[in-house]
Amino acid sequence: MHSFFRKNGLVLAGGIIQGFGMGVFLFPHSIPSGGAGGLAVLLNYWLDLDMGLALWLVNFSMLVAAIRFLGNSVALWTMVSITMTSFSVYFFQELLHLPVRTLWIDILFGSLFLGAGVGILLREGVSNGGVGVIALIIATYRNTLPGRPLFWINGLIFLLTASIINWQIIIQALLSQWISTKVVDLVCSLEFYGTYTLGMRKK
């Protein structure tokens, strides 16, 4: 029971932290936080969907892969994480409006919070949703840290997003991804062999 509440607390915290980074610092500049964020930006651009809702829809669509490759337990925890992240994005966008914005400072802080939140989730063996599911599958089967596959998968989606919306976005998004994935690997490596591999074992 203690381990359940501990994990639940960490998953909720990870979702809130990454939602804060995305909603307050990255999304106001239309900078995708990752593959799911890039697809959410496109849905917002094409269909004018709220970013929180668009992010939730993209993330939920990846749960089939989570169930198939990572097991029911990971899928359930992923549902919790993506719901909390999407709610946090909506909440913080509605609540916090920074009066003065500096693009590169926002990218830095947004990436640090994003990486910390995603790192907490992945360290617990929980996907942050979207292409994080794919990165977690690769990391599971290759017994490696998830930062590198996460970076390359997201980079391909950034290319698509930038080609449709604005090519300048790709520079900003790739910088954000480089920072955040470094933070992801830093957080995951703290207890990688002790917690990460156990958390990702199929149930």
Coordinates of C-alpha atoms in Angstrom, one line a residue:
M1 CA 0.0 0.0 0.0
H2 CA 2.8 2.4 0.8
S3 CA 4.5 1.7 -2.5
F4 CA 1.2 2.4 -4.3
F5 CA 0.7 5.8 -2.7
R6 CA 4.4 6.6 -3.3
K7 CA 4.1 5.8 -7.0
N8 CA 0.7 7.5 -7.3
G9 CA 2.2 10.7 -5.7
L10 CA 5.2 10.6 -8.0
V11 CA 3.1 10.0 -11.1
L12 CA 0.8 12.9 -10.2
A13 CA 3.8 15.1 -9.5
G14 CA 5.4 14.2 -12.8
G15 CA 2.3 15.0 -14.7
I16 CA 1.8 18.4 -12.9
I17 CA 5.5 19.4 -13.4
Q18 CA 5.5 18.6 -17.1
G19 CA 2.1 20.2 -17.6
F20 CA 3.4 23.4 -15.9
G21 CA 6.4 23.6 -18.2
M22 CA 4.3 23.0 -21.3
G23 CA 1.3 25.2 -20.4
V24 CA 3.2 28.2 -18.9
F25 CA 6.4 28.4 -21.0
L26 CA 6.3 26.3 -24.2
F27 CA 2.7 26.3 -25.6
P28 CA 2.2 30.1 -25.4
H29 CA 5.0 30.2 -28.1
S30 CA 3.4 27.3 -30.0
I31 CA 6.6 25.3 -29.2
P32 CA 5.8 21.6 -29.2
S33 CA 6.9 19.9 -26.0
G34 CA 7.5 16.6 -27.9
G35 CA 5.9 14.4 -30.5
A36 CA 2.5 14.5 -28.7
G37 CA 2.9 18.2 -28.2
G38 CA 3.7 18.7 -31.9
L39 CA 0.6 16.8 -32.9
A40 CA -1.4 18.7 -30.4
V41 CA -0.1 22.0 -31.9
L42 CA -1.2 20.8 -35.3
L43 CA -4.7 19.9 -34.1
N44 CA -4.9 23.3 -32.5
Y45 CA -3.8 24.9 -35.8
W46 CA -6.1 22.9 -38.0
L47 CA -9.2 22.4 -35.8
D48 CA -8.8 25.2 -33.2
L49 CA -9.0 22.6 -30.4
D50 CA -8.0 23.6 -26.9
M51 CA -4.4 22.6 -26.3
G52 CA -5.2 20.6 -23.2
L53 CA -7.9 18.6 -25.0
A54 CA -5.8 18.1 -28.1
L55 CA -2.9 16.8 -26.0
W56 CA -5.2 14.4 -24.2
L57 CA -6.6 13.0 -27.5
V58 CA -3.2 12.4 -29.0
N59 CA -1.9 10.8 -25.8
F60 CA -4.9 8.6 -25.3
S61 CA -4.5 7.3 -28.9
M62 CA -1.1 5.8 -27.9
L63 CA -2.5 3.7 -25.1
V64 CA -3.1 0.7 -27.4
A65 CA 0.6 0.5 -27.9
A66 CA 1.2 0.8 -24.2
I67 CA -1.2 -2.1 -23.4
R68 CA 0.3 -4.3 -26.1
F69 CA 4.0 -3.9 -25.4
L70 CA 4.2 -2.6 -21.8
G71 CA 1.3 -4.3 -20.1
N72 CA -2.0 -3.2 -18.4
S73 CA -0.3 -1.8 -15.4
V74 CA 1.8 0.7 -17.4
A75 CA -1.2 1.6 -19.5
L76 CA -3.3 2.4 -16.5
W77 CA -0.5 4.5 -14.9
T78 CA -0.1 6.2 -18.3
M79 CA -3.8 7.1 -18.3
V80 CA -3.3 8.8 -15.0
S81 CA -0.2 10.7 -16.1
I82 CA -1.6 12.0 -19.4
T83 CA -4.9 13.0 -17.7
M84 CA -3.0 14.9 -15.0
T85 CA -0.7 16.5 -17.6
S86 CA -3.6 17.6 -19.9
F87 CA -5.5 19.0 -16.9
S88 CA -2.4 20.8 -15.7
V89 CA -1.8 22.4 -19.1
Y90 CA -5.4 23.7 -19.2
F91 CA -5.3 24.8 -15.5
F92 CA -2.0 26.7 -15.8
Q93 CA -2.9 28.3 -19.1
E94 CA -6.1 29.6 -17.6
L95 CA -4.5 30.6 -14.3
L96 CA -1.1 32.0 -15.1
H97 CA -0.4 34.8 -17.6
L98 CA 3.1 36.1 -17.4
P99 CA 3.1 39.9 -18.1
V100 CA 6.6 39.9 -19.7
R101 CA 7.7 37.0 -21.9
T102 CA 11.2 36.3 -23.3
L103 CA 11.3 33.4 -25.8
W104 CA 14.6 31.9 -25.0
I105 CA 14.1 32.1 -21.2
D106 CA 10.7 30.5 -21.6
I107 CA 12.3 27.7 -23.6
L108 CA 14.9 27.1 -21.0
F109 CA 12.5 27.0 -18.0
G110 CA 9.9 25.1 -19.9
S111 CA 12.4 22.5 -21.0
L112 CA 13.8 22.1 -17.5
F113 CA 10.3 21.5 -16.0
L114 CA 9.3 19.3 -18.9
G115 CA 12.4 17.1 -18.6
A116 CA 12.0 16.8 -14.8
G117 CA 8.3 15.8 -15.1
V118 CA 8.9 13.3 -17.9
G119 CA 12.0 11.9 -16.1
I120 CA 10.0 11.3 -12.9
L121 CA 7.4 9.4 -14.9
L122 CA 9.8 7.3 -16.9
R123 CA 11.9 6.5 -13.8
E124 CA 8.7 5.0 -12.3
G125 CA 8.2 2.9 -15.4
V126 CA 5.3 5.1 -16.6
S127 CA 5.0 6.6 -20.0
N128 CA 4.2 10.3 -20.3
G129 CA 2.0 9.4 -23.2
G130 CA 2.3 10.1 -26.9
V131 CA 5.6 9.1 -28.4
G132 CA 6.9 8.6 -24.9
V133 CA 5.2 5.2 -25.1
I134 CA 7.4 4.4 -28.1
A135 CA 10.5 5.6 -26.4
L136 CA 9.6 3.6 -23.3
I137 CA 9.1 0.4 -25.4
I138 CA 12.5 0.9 -27.0
A139 CA 14.2 1.6 -23.7
T140 CA 12.5 -1.5 -22.2
Y141 CA 13.6 -3.9 -24.8
R142 CA 17.1 -2.5 -25.3
N143 CA 17.6 -1.8 -21.6
T144 CA 18.8 1.7 -22.2
L145 CA 17.9 5.2 -21.2
P146 CA 14.9 6.7 -23.0
G147 CA 16.4 10.2 -23.8
R148 CA 18.0 9.4 -27.2
P149 CA 15.0 7.6 -28.9
L150 CA 12.7 10.2 -27.5
F151 CA 14.8 12.9 -29.1
W152 CA 14.9 11.4 -32.5
I153 CA 11.2 10.4 -32.7
N154 CA 10.2 13.9 -31.6
G155 CA 12.6 15.4 -34.1
L156 CA 10.8 13.8 -37.0
I157 CA 7.4 15.1 -35.7
F158 CA 9.0 18.6 -35.3
L159 CA 10.0 18.5 -38.9
L160 CA 6.3 17.9 -39.9
T161 CA 5.0 20.6 -37.5
A162 CA 7.6 23.2 -38.7
S163 CA 6.9 22.5 -42.4
I164 CA 3.2 23.3 -41.8
I165 CA 3.3 26.1 -39.2
N166 CA 6.7 27.8 -39.1
W167 CA 10.2 26.6 -39.8
Q168 CA 11.6 28.7 -36.9
I169 CA 9.7 26.4 -34.5
I170 CA 12.0 23.5 -35.3
I171 CA 15.1 25.3 -34.0
Q172 CA 13.3 26.2 -30.8
A173 CA 11.7 22.8 -30.4
L174 CA 14.9 20.9 -31.0
L175 CA 16.7 23.1 -28.4
S176 CA 13.9 22.4 -26.0
Q177 CA 14.1 18.7 -26.7
W178 CA 17.9 18.6 -26.3
I179 CA 17.6 20.3 -22.8
S180 CA 14.6 18.3 -21.7
T181 CA 15.9 14.9 -22.8
K182 CA 19.2 15.6 -20.9
V183 CA 17.2 16.3 -17.8
V184 CA 15.1 13.1 -18.5
D185 CA 18.3 10.9 -18.6
L186 CA 19.7 12.7 -15.5
V187 CA 16.5 11.9 -13.5
C188 CA 16.2 8.4 -14.9
S189 CA 19.8 7.5 -14.2
L190 CA 19.5 8.3 -10.5
E191 CA 17.8 4.9 -9.9
F192 CA 17.8 3.4 -13.4
Y193 CA 18.8 -0.1 -12.6
G194 CA 17.0 -0.3 -9.3
T195 CA 13.7 1.2 -10.2
Y196 CA 13.4 1.7 -13.9
T197 CA 13.8 -1.9 -15.1
L198 CA 11.5 -3.2 -12.4
G199 CA 8.8 -0.6 -13.1
M200 CA 8.8 -1.4 -16.8
R201 CA 8.5 -5.2 -16.5
K202 CA 5.4 -6.5 -18.1
K203 CA 2.6 -7.3 -15.7

